[in-house]
Coordinates of C-alpha atoms in Angstrom, one line a residue:
X1 CA 24.3 117.6 40.3
X2 CA 26.6 115.2 38.8
X3 CA 30.0 115.5 41.2
X4 CA 33.0 113.8 39.6
X5 CA 34.8 111.4 41.9
X6 CA 37.9 109.4 40.7
X7 CA 36.7 109.8 37.3
X8 CA 32.8 108.4 38.1
X9 CA 29.6 110.7 38.6
X10 CA 27.7 110.5 41.0
X11 CA 24.6 112.4 42.5
X12 CA 24.7 114.8 44.7
X13 CA 21.7 114.7 47.1
X14 CA 21.7 118.2 47.7
X15 CA 21.2 119.2 44.5
X16 CA 17.2 121.1 44.3
X17 CA 14.8 119.3 41.8
X18 CA 14.7 122.4 40.2
X19 CA 18.4 122.4 39.2
X20 CA 18.4 119.0 38.0
X21 CA 15.2 119.8 35.6
X22 CA 17.2 122.8 34.0
X23 CA 20.2 120.7 33.9
X24 CA 18.5 117.6 32.1
X25 CA 15.6 119.0 30.0
X26 CA 15.8 119.8 26.3
X27 CA 13.5 122.5 26.7
X28 CA 14.4 126.7 26.6
X29 CA 17.1 126.3 29.0
X30 CA 16.2 129.7 31.1
X31 CA 12.9 128.8 32.6
X32 CA 13.4 128.0 36.4
X33 CA 16.6 130.8 36.3
X34 CA 15.1 133.0 38.9
X35 CA 15.3 130.1 41.3
X36 CA 19.3 129.5 40.9
X37 CA 21.1 130.6 43.8
X38 CA 24.0 132.8 42.7
X39 CA 24.6 135.7 44.7
X40 CA 24.3 139.3 43.2
X41 CA 27.8 139.8 42.7
X42 CA 28.4 136.3 40.7
X43 CA 25.8 137.1 38.0
X44 CA 26.8 136.6 34.4
X45 CA 26.3 139.9 34.2
X46 CA 28.3 141.6 37.0
X47 CA 31.2 143.8 36.3
X48 CA 32.8 141.8 38.6
X49 CA 32.6 138.4 36.7
X50 CA 33.4 139.5 33.9
X51 CA 36.2 137.4 33.6
X52 CA 34.6 134.5 35.0
X53 CA 31.8 134.3 32.7
X54 CA 34.1 135.3 29.6
X55 CA 32.3 138.7 29.1
X56 CA 29.2 137.3 28.2
X57 CA 26.0 139.5 28.2
X58 CA 22.7 136.8 28.7
X59 CA 19.9 139.0 29.6
X60 CA 17.8 136.8 29.7
X61 CA 19.9 135.3 32.6
X62 CA 20.1 138.8 34.0
X63 CA 17.1 140.2 34.4
X64 CA 15.6 136.8 35.7
X65 CA 18.0 136.5 38.6
X66 CA 17.3 140.2 39.7
X67 CA 14.4 138.8 40.8
X68 CA 15.7 136.3 43.5
X69 CA 15.6 137.1 47.4
X70 CA 18.1 137.8 49.6
X71 CA 18.1 134.8 51.4
X72 CA 18.8 133.1 47.9
X73 CA 21.9 135.7 47.5
X74 CA 23.9 133.7 49.5
X75 CA 28.1 134.2 50.2
X76 CA 28.5 130.4 49.7
X77 CA 29.0 131.4 45.6
X78 CA 31.8 129.1 44.2
X79 CA 29.4 125.8 44.1
X80 CA 26.3 127.8 43.2
X81 CA 27.5 129.2 40.3
X82 CA 28.8 125.8 39.1
X83 CA 25.0 125.0 39.3
X84 CA 24.5 126.5 35.6
X85 CA 27.5 124.5 33.8
X86 CA 24.8 122.2 32.8
X87 CA 23.3 125.9 31.6
X88 CA 25.8 127.0 30.2
X89 CA 25.9 124.0 27.8
X90 CA 23.2 125.2 26.2
X91 CA 24.6 127.7 25.1
X92 CA 27.6 126.3 23.0
X93 CA 29.9 127.2 25.1
X94 CA 32.9 125.9 23.6
X95 CA 31.7 126.9 20.3
X96 CA 31.5 130.6 21.6
X97 CA 34.9 130.3 23.7
X98 CA 36.4 129.8 20.5
X99 CA 34.9 132.7 18.4
X100 CA 35.8 134.6 21.3
X101 CA 39.5 134.2 21.0
X102 CA 39.2 134.9 17.5
X103 CA 37.7 137.7 18.1
X104 CA 40.0 138.9 20.7
X105 CA 42.8 138.7 18.0
X106 CA 41.1 141.2 15.8
X107 CA 40.4 143.4 19.0
X108 CA 36.7 144.5 18.4
X109 CA 34.0 144.0 21.3
X110 CA 32.1 140.9 21.6
X111 CA 28.4 140.3 22.7
X112 CA 27.0 137.0 22.5
X113 CA 23.3 136.8 22.2
X114 CA 21.3 133.8 23.4
X115 CA 17.4 133.2 21.2
X116 CA 14.6 131.8 22.5
X117 CA 15.5 128.2 21.8
X118 CA 18.9 128.2 23.5
X119 CA 21.2 128.7 20.7
X120 CA 24.1 131.0 21.0
X121 CA 25.3 133.8 18.3
X122 CA 28.5 135.5 18.4
X123 CA 28.2 139.5 17.4
X124 CA 30.8 142.1 16.2
X125 CA 30.5 145.6 17.0
X126 CA 32.2 147.7 14.7
X127 CA 33.7 150.1 17.0
X128 CA 37.2 148.9 17.8
X129 CA 38.4 148.9 21.3
X130 CA 37.8 152.5 22.9
X131 CA 40.6 154.7 24.0
X132 CA 41.8 155.3 27.5
X133 CA 39.2 158.0 28.7
X134 CA 40.5 161.3 29.9
X135 CA 40.1 160.3 34.0
X136 CA 42.1 157.2 32.9
X137 CA 45.2 159.3 31.9
X138 CA 45.1 161.6 34.8
X139 CA 45.0 158.1 37.1
X140 CA 48.2 157.1 34.9
X141 CA 49.8 160.0 35.3
X142 CA 49.5 159.9 39.2
X143 CA 51.0 156.7 39.4
X144 CA 54.0 158.0 37.2
X145 CA 54.6 160.5 39.4
X146 CA 54.1 158.9 42.6
X147 CA 56.4 156.3 41.4
X148 CA 58.8 157.9 39.5
X149 CA 58.9 161.8 40.2
X150 CA 58.1 162.4 43.5
X151 CA 60.0 159.7 45.8
X152 CA 63.1 161.1 47.5
X153 CA 62.1 164.6 46.9
X154 CA 58.6 165.1 48.1
X155 CA 57.1 162.5 50.7
X156 CA 53.6 164.3 50.6
X157 CA 53.4 164.6 47.3
X158 CA 54.1 160.5 47.0
X159 CA 51.6 159.7 49.7
X160 CA 48.7 162.1 48.1
X161 CA 49.4 161.0 44.8
X162 CA 48.9 157.3 45.5
X163 CA 45.6 157.9 47.1
X164 CA 44.6 160.2 44.0
X165 CA 45.2 157.7 41.6
X166 CA 42.7 155.0 42.9
X167 CA 39.8 158.1 43.5
X168 CA 37.2 157.7 40.8
X169 CA 35.9 161.1 42.3
X170 CA 39.6 163.3 42.4
X171 CA 40.7 162.3 39.5
X172 CA 37.1 163.0 37.8
X173 CA 37.9 167.5 38.8
X174 CA 41.9 166.5 37.9
X175 CA 40.9 165.6 34.5
X176 CA 39.6 168.8 33.7
X177 CA 43.0 169.5 32.3
X178 CA 43.5 165.7 31.5
X179 CA 45.9 167.2 28.3
X180 CA 48.2 169.8 30.1
X181 CA 51.5 168.8 30.6
X182 CA 52.5 167.9 34.7
X183 CA 48.5 167.2 35.4
X184 CA 49.8 166.1 39.1
X185 CA 52.0 169.4 39.8
X186 CA 49.4 170.9 38.6
X187 CA 46.7 169.9 40.7
X188 CA 48.6 169.7 43.8
X189 CA 49.9 173.5 43.0
X190 CA 46.3 174.4 42.8
X191 CA 46.1 172.9 46.5
X192 CA 48.9 174.8 47.6
X193 CA 47.6 177.9 45.6
X194 CA 44.7 178.0 48.1
X195 CA 46.4 177.3 51.4
X196 CA 49.0 180.1 50.7
X197 CA 46.0 182.4 49.8
X198 CA 44.8 182.0 53.4
X199 CA 42.4 179.3 53.2
X200 CA 42.0 177.5 56.6
X201 CA 41.5 174.4 56.5
X202 CA 43.2 171.2 58.7
X203 CA 45.2 170.0 55.7
X204 CA 47.4 172.9 56.4
X205 CA 49.0 171.4 59.0
X206 CA 50.5 168.7 56.9
X207 CA 52.1 171.5 54.9
X208 CA 55.9 172.1 55.3
X209 CA 55.2 175.4 53.7
X210 CA 52.6 176.3 56.3
X211 CA 53.7 174.3 59.7
X212 CA 57.4 173.8 59.9
X213 CA 56.8 170.6 62.4
X214 CA 54.4 169.3 60.0
X215 CA 54.8 165.3 59.7
X216 CA 52.9 162.1 59.4
X217 CA 52.2 162.7 55.7
X218 CA 50.4 159.2 55.6
X219 CA 47.4 160.7 57.4
X220 CA 47.2 163.5 55.2
X221 CA 44.8 162.3 52.6
X222 CA 41.3 162.6 54.3
X223 CA 41.9 166.2 54.8
X224 CA 43.6 166.5 51.3
X225 CA 40.2 164.2 49.9
X226 CA 37.7 166.9 52.1
X227 CA 40.0 170.0 51.1
X228 CA 39.1 169.3 47.0
X229 CA 35.9 168.8 47.4
X230 CA 34.7 171.7 49.4
X231 CA 36.8 174.0 47.2
X232 CA 36.0 171.8 43.7
X233 CA 35.2 175.2 41.4
X234 CA 37.9 177.0 43.0
X235 CA 40.7 174.2 41.8
X236 CA 38.8 173.4 38.7
X237 CA 38.9 177.0 37.8
X238 CA 42.8 177.3 38.6
X239 CA 44.2 174.0 36.6
X240 CA 42.0 174.7 33.7
X241 CA 43.3 178.4 33.5
X242 CA 47.3 178.0 34.6
X243 CA 50.1 176.4 33.7
X244 CA 52.8 175.0 35.1
X245 CA 55.2 177.3 35.0
X246 CA 58.1 176.8 37.3
X247 CA 61.0 179.0 37.3
X248 CA 63.5 177.4 38.6
X249 CA 66.2 179.6 39.8
X250 CA 68.4 176.1 41.2
X251 CA 68.9 175.2 37.3
X252 CA 70.6 178.2 36.5
X253 CA 74.0 176.5 38.1
X254 CA 73.6 173.6 35.7
X255 CA 73.5 175.8 32.4
X256 CA 76.6 178.4 34.2
X257 CA 79.2 176.3 32.7
X258 CA 77.2 175.7 29.0
X259 CA 77.1 179.3 28.8
X260 CA 81.3 179.5 29.8
X261 CA 81.4 176.9 26.9
X262 CA 79.9 179.2 24.4
X263 CA 81.7 182.3 25.7
X264 CA 85.2 180.8 24.8
X265 CA 84.1 179.4 21.2
X266 CA 82.7 182.9 20.9
X267 CA 86.2 184.6 21.7
X268 CA 84.6 186.3 24.2
X269 CA 82.3 188.2 22.0
X270 CA 79.2 189.3 24.2
X271 CA 75.9 187.1 23.9
X272 CA 72.7 187.2 22.6
X273 CA 70.8 185.2 24.5
X274 CA 67.0 184.3 23.4
X275 CA 64.9 181.7 26.3
X276 CA 62.0 179.5 24.5
X277 CA 59.7 178.7 28.0
X278 CA 61.2 181.4 29.9
X279 CA 58.0 182.4 31.9
X280 CA 58.7 184.7 33.8
X281 CA 62.4 185.3 32.9
X282 CA 64.2 184.3 35.8
X283 CA 66.3 182.4 34.3
X284 CA 67.4 184.6 32.2
X285 CA 69.3 186.3 34.9
X286 CA 71.3 184.0 35.8
X287 CA 74.4 186.1 35.2
X288 CA 72.7 188.2 38.0
X289 CA 73.2 185.2 40.9
X290 CA 76.2 184.2 42.9
X291 CA 76.7 180.1 42.8
X292 CA 78.8 177.7 44.8
X293 CA 79.6 174.2 43.7
X294 CA 82.0 173.0 46.4
X295 CA 84.2 175.5 48.5
X296 CA 86.8 176.0 45.7
X297 CA 84.8 176.9 42.8
X298 CA 82.5 179.3 43.2
X299 CA 81.4 182.3 40.9
X300 CA 79.2 185.5 40.3
X301 CA 78.6 188.1 41.9
X302 CA 79.4 187.7 46.0
X303 CA 77.0 190.2 46.6
X304 CA 74.0 189.4 44.7
X305 CA 70.9 188.4 46.9
X306 CA 70.6 184.8 45.7
X307 CA 72.7 182.4 46.1
X308 CA 72.9 178.6 44.7
X309 CA 74.5 176.0 45.8
X310 CA 75.6 173.0 43.5
X311 CA 76.6 169.7 44.5
X312 CA 79.6 168.2 42.4
X313 CA 79.0 164.4 41.3
X314 CA 81.9 162.3 39.5
X315 CA 85.7 162.8 39.2
X316 CA 85.1 165.6 36.5
X317 CA 84.8 169.3 38.0
X318 CA 82.4 171.6 35.2
X319 CA 84.4 174.5 33.6
X320 CA 82.6 177.1 35.4
X321 CA 83.7 180.7 34.2
X322 CA 85.9 182.5 36.5
X323 CA 84.3 185.6 35.1
X324 CA 80.9 185.5 33.3
X325 CA 80.5 186.8 29.7
X326 CA 78.8 190.2 28.8
X327 CA 75.5 190.0 28.0
X328 CA 74.7 192.1 24.6
X329 CA 71.0 191.3 24.5
X330 CA 68.2 189.0 26.7
X331 CA 64.6 188.0 25.4
X332 CA 62.3 185.5 26.3
X333 CA 59.6 184.1 24.6
X334 CA 56.8 182.2 26.1
X335 CA 52.7 181.4 25.4
X336 CA 52.0 182.7 28.5
X337 CA 54.4 185.0 30.0
X338 CA 53.9 186.0 34.3
X339 CA 53.6 189.3 35.2
X340 CA 55.5 189.6 38.3
X341 CA 53.6 192.7 39.0
X342 CA 50.6 190.8 39.4
X343 CA 51.0 189.2 43.4
X344 CA 48.7 186.8 42.7
X345 CA 50.8 185.3 39.7
X346 CA 53.9 185.5 42.0
X347 CA 52.2 183.4 44.1
X348 CA 51.2 180.7 42.0
X349 CA 54.7 180.7 41.2
X350 CA 55.7 180.1 44.9
X351 CA 52.4 177.3 44.9
X352 CA 54.5 175.3 41.8
X353 CA 57.3 174.6 45.0
X354 CA 57.0 171.5 46.9
X355 CA 55.7 172.2 50.1
X356 CA 59.3 170.8 51.7
X357 CA 61.4 172.5 49.5
X358 CA 61.5 175.8 51.4
X359 CA 65.4 176.6 50.3
X360 CA 63.7 176.9 46.5
X361 CA 61.1 178.5 48.0
X362 CA 63.3 181.4 49.6
X363 CA 65.5 181.4 46.1
X364 CA 63.0 182.1 44.4
X365 CA 61.2 185.1 46.0
X366 CA 64.9 186.8 45.8
X367 CA 65.0 186.3 42.7
X368 CA 61.7 187.4 41.9
X369 CA 63.1 190.9 43.7
X370 CA 65.7 191.0 41.6
X371 CA 63.3 190.3 38.4
X372 CA 61.2 193.4 39.6
X373 CA 64.0 195.5 39.9
X374 CA 65.1 194.9 35.9
X375 CA 62.6 193.1 34.5
X376 CA 63.8 191.0 30.9
X377 CA 61.8 191.4 27.6
X378 CA 59.6 188.6 27.3
X379 CA 57.3 188.4 24.3
X380 CA 54.3 186.5 24.3
X381 CA 54.1 183.4 21.3
X382 CA 54.8 180.5 20.0
X383 CA 58.3 180.1 20.1
X384 CA 58.4 178.0 16.7
X385 CA 56.5 180.9 15.0
X386 CA 58.4 183.9 16.2
X387 CA 62.0 182.7 16.5
X388 CA 62.6 183.4 13.4
X389 CA 62.1 187.4 13.9
X390 CA 63.3 187.7 17.2
X391 CA 67.0 185.9 15.5
X392 CA 66.9 188.5 12.9
X393 CA 67.3 191.3 16.0
X394 CA 70.1 190.2 17.2
X395 CA 73.3 192.5 16.2
X396 CA 75.9 190.8 13.8
X397 CA 79.0 191.3 16.3
X398 CA 77.3 189.3 19.1
X399 CA 77.3 185.5 19.6
X400 CA 73.3 184.0 19.2
X401 CA 72.8 181.7 22.0
X402 CA 69.5 179.8 22.2
X403 CA 68.5 177.9 25.0
X404 CA 65.9 176.5 27.2
X405 CA 65.0 174.5 30.2
X406 CA 62.5 171.9 30.8
X407 CA 60.3 173.1 28.2
X408 CA 60.6 170.7 25.6
X409 CA 60.9 167.4 27.7
X410 CA 56.9 166.7 27.2
X411 CA 56.9 167.7 23.4
X412 CA 57.7 165.2 21.4
X413 CA 57.4 164.6 17.9
X414 CA 56.2 167.4 15.6
X415 CA 57.5 170.3 17.8
X416 CA 60.6 168.9 18.7
X417 CA 61.5 168.6 14.9
X418 CA 60.0 171.9 13.8
X419 CA 62.9 173.1 16.3
X420 CA 65.3 171.6 15.2
X421 CA 65.0 172.2 11.5
X422 CA 64.3 176.3 12.1
X423 CA 67.6 176.2 14.1
X424 CA 69.4 174.6 11.0
X425 CA 68.0 177.1 8.8
X426 CA 68.7 179.8 11.0
X427 CA 72.2 178.9 11.1
X428 CA 72.7 179.1 7.3
X429 CA 73.0 182.7 7.3
X430 CA 74.7 182.9 10.8
X431 CA 76.9 180.5 13.6
X432 CA 74.6 179.9 16.6
X433 CA 74.7 177.4 20.1
X434 CA 71.7 175.9 21.3
X435 CA 71.6 174.6 25.0
X436 CA 69.1 172.6 26.2
X437 CA 68.3 171.1 29.5
X438 CA 65.6 168.8 29.4
X439 CA 64.3 165.2 30.7
X440 CA 64.5 162.4 27.3
X441 CA 62.1 159.7 28.4
X442 CA 64.9 157.4 27.6
X443 CA 67.1 158.8 30.6
X444 CA 67.1 158.4 33.8
X445 CA 68.0 162.4 34.4
X446 CA 67.5 165.2 33.1
X447 CA 71.0 166.3 30.4
X448 CA 72.8 169.4 29.4
X449 CA 73.2 169.1 26.0
X450 CA 75.3 171.8 23.9
X451 CA 74.5 172.0 19.8
X452 CA 77.1 174.3 17.5
X453 CA 75.3 175.0 14.0
X454 CA 77.1 176.4 11.1
X455 CA 75.8 176.8 7.9
X456 CA 73.1 173.7 8.3
X457 CA 75.9 171.4 10.4
X458 CA 74.5 170.4 13.9
X459 CA 77.4 168.9 16.4
X460 CA 75.2 168.1 19.5
X461 CA 77.2 166.9 22.4
X462 CA 75.6 165.5 26.1
X463 CA 77.4 168.0 28.6
X464 CA 75.9 166.7 32.2
X465 CA 73.9 164.4 33.8
X466 CA 71.9 166.8 36.7
X467 CA 68.8 166.9 39.0
X468 CA 65.8 168.1 38.1
X469 CA 66.1 171.1 40.0
X470 CA 69.5 171.5 39.8
X471 CA 70.5 170.4 43.1
X472 CA 73.5 168.3 41.8
X473 CA 75.4 167.6 38.3
X474 CA 77.8 165.4 36.9
X475 CA 79.5 166.7 34.0
X476 CA 80.9 164.2 31.7
X477 CA 83.7 164.1 28.8
X478 CA 84.4 167.9 28.0
X479 CA 83.5 167.6 24.3
X480 CA 85.9 170.0 23.3

């Protein structure tokens, strides 16, 4: 083997004769490849060596190299890999490299074929680079939630999401529902749901909803993985049949000031409420709860079993109404309404609450009882299709107010535009208000906005920043 020292070329005495013959011979360069001492994971065709070997597929080289006996597959691989440098020269390395770069720019797959006479040729495959697989998309989802959504809110889910994102076997299970929104929440809720139903497993010890003394979340993953694999079929059935339909009662504390502004502009006329994506309808009953923002800012019925606390941030106070406006009617629309008379549906709503958030779970339980006593009307269907008919039901002497919370956050593009166009068209016959509590992709926090629509003209203002679960609100400049 030639070794360059100070610009001079010297012969390596340790270079085996068969390697010299391969380098110096002008015969078929694939002869004698079986004697190359390159370990298994450094072969040209091996997946771990694609970058080093420029993604080439030297099939003859690979086939011959598979015949190597174990002693030849030594761990001392770097020098031995370099011994094929002379061999690669026969394959037109420099020309193939230039061609490869040009192929990369065109985003095509490439394959370098070696003919029997040692000449190389580059073949372009017709199809462009494939899009990410469902498993890849699921992994990206779990990474996003582990780094953005769960930190500071759910230590257990942070730990689990980070590990699931690197576990192909669990990702394959989660990918069964990769097209659904909030996949990590859906996947973790399916596990939580089975535990709440009474499945006995050591994993339950790490869930605060099942064990008040749970801690050491970093040790939970082996038990979590074991549980998922043991209940694989059940979990796949849950995530394909159910949806993330969180009825977060705490968000009502964010919506209340916006409803107060609508009532003020309506000159205290009764409000006709229509909620998009109402699920079980718990936020439709926002006027049945009691709210406390600080010691001096409270509203609602003090006798209500549902008490919602919300911290104030910033120097401005939200215009919370001293008295709630009268509600003329309330309607909800959802693709999959939740029937609270079904115990499994109620348990699913509980499973959607993160295990550490016992306060939210208690609020949900109490609000569920209020909704059972006087359930709101919820219509099954696509809001974009049936909204015009729902608007026509509203009587003319009441103020129409359409609202939604965390319904359109993941619906970019056409659905959002269609809703805006539909509401603008509906406002040509009557004025209406649209309250939106969503988490835009370009925002660090959820935003509360209020839009006034009259004769097709839309005036929208951002009212507040807030927490996703209604734990705090930062009121901005009052636009009115």
